[in-house]
mmCIF file of C-alpha atoms in Angstrom:
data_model
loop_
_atom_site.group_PDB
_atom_site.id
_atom_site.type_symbol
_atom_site.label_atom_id
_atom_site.label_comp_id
_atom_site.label_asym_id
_atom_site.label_seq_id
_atom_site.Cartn_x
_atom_site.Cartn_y
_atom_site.Cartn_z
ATOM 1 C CA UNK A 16 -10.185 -14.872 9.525
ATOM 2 C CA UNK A 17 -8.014 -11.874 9.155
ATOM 3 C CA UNK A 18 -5.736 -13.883 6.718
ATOM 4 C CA UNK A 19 -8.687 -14.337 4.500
ATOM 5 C CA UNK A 20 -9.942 -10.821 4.680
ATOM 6 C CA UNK A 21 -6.205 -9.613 3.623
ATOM 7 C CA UNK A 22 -6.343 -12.430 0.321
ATOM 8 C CA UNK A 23 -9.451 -10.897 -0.954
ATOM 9 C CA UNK A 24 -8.081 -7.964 0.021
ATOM 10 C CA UNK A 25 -5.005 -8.296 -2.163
ATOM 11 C CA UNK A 26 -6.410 -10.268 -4.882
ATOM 12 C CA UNK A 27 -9.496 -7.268 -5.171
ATOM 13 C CA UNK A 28 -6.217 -4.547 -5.270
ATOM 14 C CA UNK A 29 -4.040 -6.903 -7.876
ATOM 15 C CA UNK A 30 -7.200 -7.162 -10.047
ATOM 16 C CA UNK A 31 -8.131 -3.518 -9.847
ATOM 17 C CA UNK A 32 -4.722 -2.446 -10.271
ATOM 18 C CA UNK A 33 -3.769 -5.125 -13.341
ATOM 19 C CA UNK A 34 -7.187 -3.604 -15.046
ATOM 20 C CA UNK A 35 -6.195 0.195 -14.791
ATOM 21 C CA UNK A 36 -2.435 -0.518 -15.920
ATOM 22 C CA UNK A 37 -3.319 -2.483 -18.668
ATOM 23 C CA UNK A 38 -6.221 -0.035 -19.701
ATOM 24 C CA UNK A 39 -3.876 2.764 -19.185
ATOM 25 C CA UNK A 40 -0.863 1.040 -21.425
ATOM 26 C CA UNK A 41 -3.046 0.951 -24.939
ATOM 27 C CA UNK A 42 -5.109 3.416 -24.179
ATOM 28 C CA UNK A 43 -8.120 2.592 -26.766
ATOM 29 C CA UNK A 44 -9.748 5.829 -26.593
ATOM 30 C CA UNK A 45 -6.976 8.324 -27.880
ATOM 31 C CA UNK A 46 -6.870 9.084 -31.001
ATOM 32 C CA UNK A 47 -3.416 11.369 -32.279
ATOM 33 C CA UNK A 48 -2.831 12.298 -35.997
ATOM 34 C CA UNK A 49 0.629 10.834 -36.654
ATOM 35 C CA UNK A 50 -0.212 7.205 -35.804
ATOM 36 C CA UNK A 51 -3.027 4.793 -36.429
ATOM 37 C CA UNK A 52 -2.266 2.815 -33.385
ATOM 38 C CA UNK A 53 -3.654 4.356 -29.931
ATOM 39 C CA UNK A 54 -1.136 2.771 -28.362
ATOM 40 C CA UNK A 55 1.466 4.530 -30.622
ATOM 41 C CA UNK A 56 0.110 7.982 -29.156
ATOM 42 C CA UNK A 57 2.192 10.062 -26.846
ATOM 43 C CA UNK A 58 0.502 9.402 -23.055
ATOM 44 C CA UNK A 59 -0.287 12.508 -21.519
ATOM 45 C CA UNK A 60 1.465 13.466 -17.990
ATOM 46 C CA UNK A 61 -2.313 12.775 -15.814
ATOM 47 C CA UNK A 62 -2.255 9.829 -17.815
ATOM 48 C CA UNK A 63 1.350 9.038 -16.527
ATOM 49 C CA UNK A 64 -0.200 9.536 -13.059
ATOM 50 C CA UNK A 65 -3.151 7.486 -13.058
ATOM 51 C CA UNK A 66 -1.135 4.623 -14.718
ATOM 52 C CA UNK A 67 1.555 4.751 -12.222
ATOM 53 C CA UNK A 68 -0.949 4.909 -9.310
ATOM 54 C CA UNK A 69 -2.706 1.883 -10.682
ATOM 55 C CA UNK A 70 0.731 0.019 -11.064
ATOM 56 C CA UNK A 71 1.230 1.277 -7.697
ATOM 57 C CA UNK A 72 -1.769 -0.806 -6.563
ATOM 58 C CA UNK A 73 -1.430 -3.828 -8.199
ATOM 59 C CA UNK A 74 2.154 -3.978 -6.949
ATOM 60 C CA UNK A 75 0.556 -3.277 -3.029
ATOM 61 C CA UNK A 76 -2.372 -5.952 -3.921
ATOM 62 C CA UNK A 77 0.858 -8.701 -5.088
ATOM 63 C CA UNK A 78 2.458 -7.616 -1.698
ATOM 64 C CA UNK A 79 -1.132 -8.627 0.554
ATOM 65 C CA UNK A 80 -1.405 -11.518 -1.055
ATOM 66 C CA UNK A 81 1.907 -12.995 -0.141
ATOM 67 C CA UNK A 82 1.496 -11.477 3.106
ATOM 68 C CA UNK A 83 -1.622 -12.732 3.446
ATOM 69 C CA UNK A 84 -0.502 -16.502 2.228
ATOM 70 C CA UNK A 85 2.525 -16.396 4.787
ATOM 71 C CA UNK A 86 0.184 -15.428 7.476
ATOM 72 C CA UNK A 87 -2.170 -17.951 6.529
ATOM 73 C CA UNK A 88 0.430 -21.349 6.235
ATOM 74 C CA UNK A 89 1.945 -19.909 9.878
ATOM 75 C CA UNK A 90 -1.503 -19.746 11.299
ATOM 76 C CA UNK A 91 -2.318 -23.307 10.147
ATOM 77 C CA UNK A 92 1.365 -25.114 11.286
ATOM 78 C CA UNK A 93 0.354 -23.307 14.690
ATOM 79 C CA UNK A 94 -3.087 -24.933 15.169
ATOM 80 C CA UNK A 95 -1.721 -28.183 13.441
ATOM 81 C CA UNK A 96 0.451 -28.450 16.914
#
């Protein structure tokens, strides 16, 4: 039970965290003068922040999945015994 709660767990963070990096990388609503591209446009420093704390998820999300996975195949060669 607690194995499962830590994959949806980890998947939910790895999702959330995948959305706001990618969302954060193009950035679709700035607009800058020298460029046509938004994704050509300087990123401002909060930006920065809320990109890196949304990597900063995904990459805890990736970590409580495998966690959760390792857990899960030791818990099942246990009650296999």
């Amino acid at each position: 039970m607690a194995a499962r709660l830590l994959l949806v767990v980890g998947i939910a963070a790895s999702v959330i965290g995948l959305f706001g990096t990618v969302l954060y990388f193009f950035q679709p609503w700035r607009t800058c003068p020298y460029d046509d591209s938004p994704a050509a446009c300087a990123m401002l420093p909060g930006d920065a922040a809320v990109m890196a704390a949304a990597f900063a998820l995904l990459c805890v999300g990736v970590v409580t999945v495998v966690i959760a996975l390792i857990v899960r195949t030791q818990t099942q060669s246990r009650s296999s015994l």
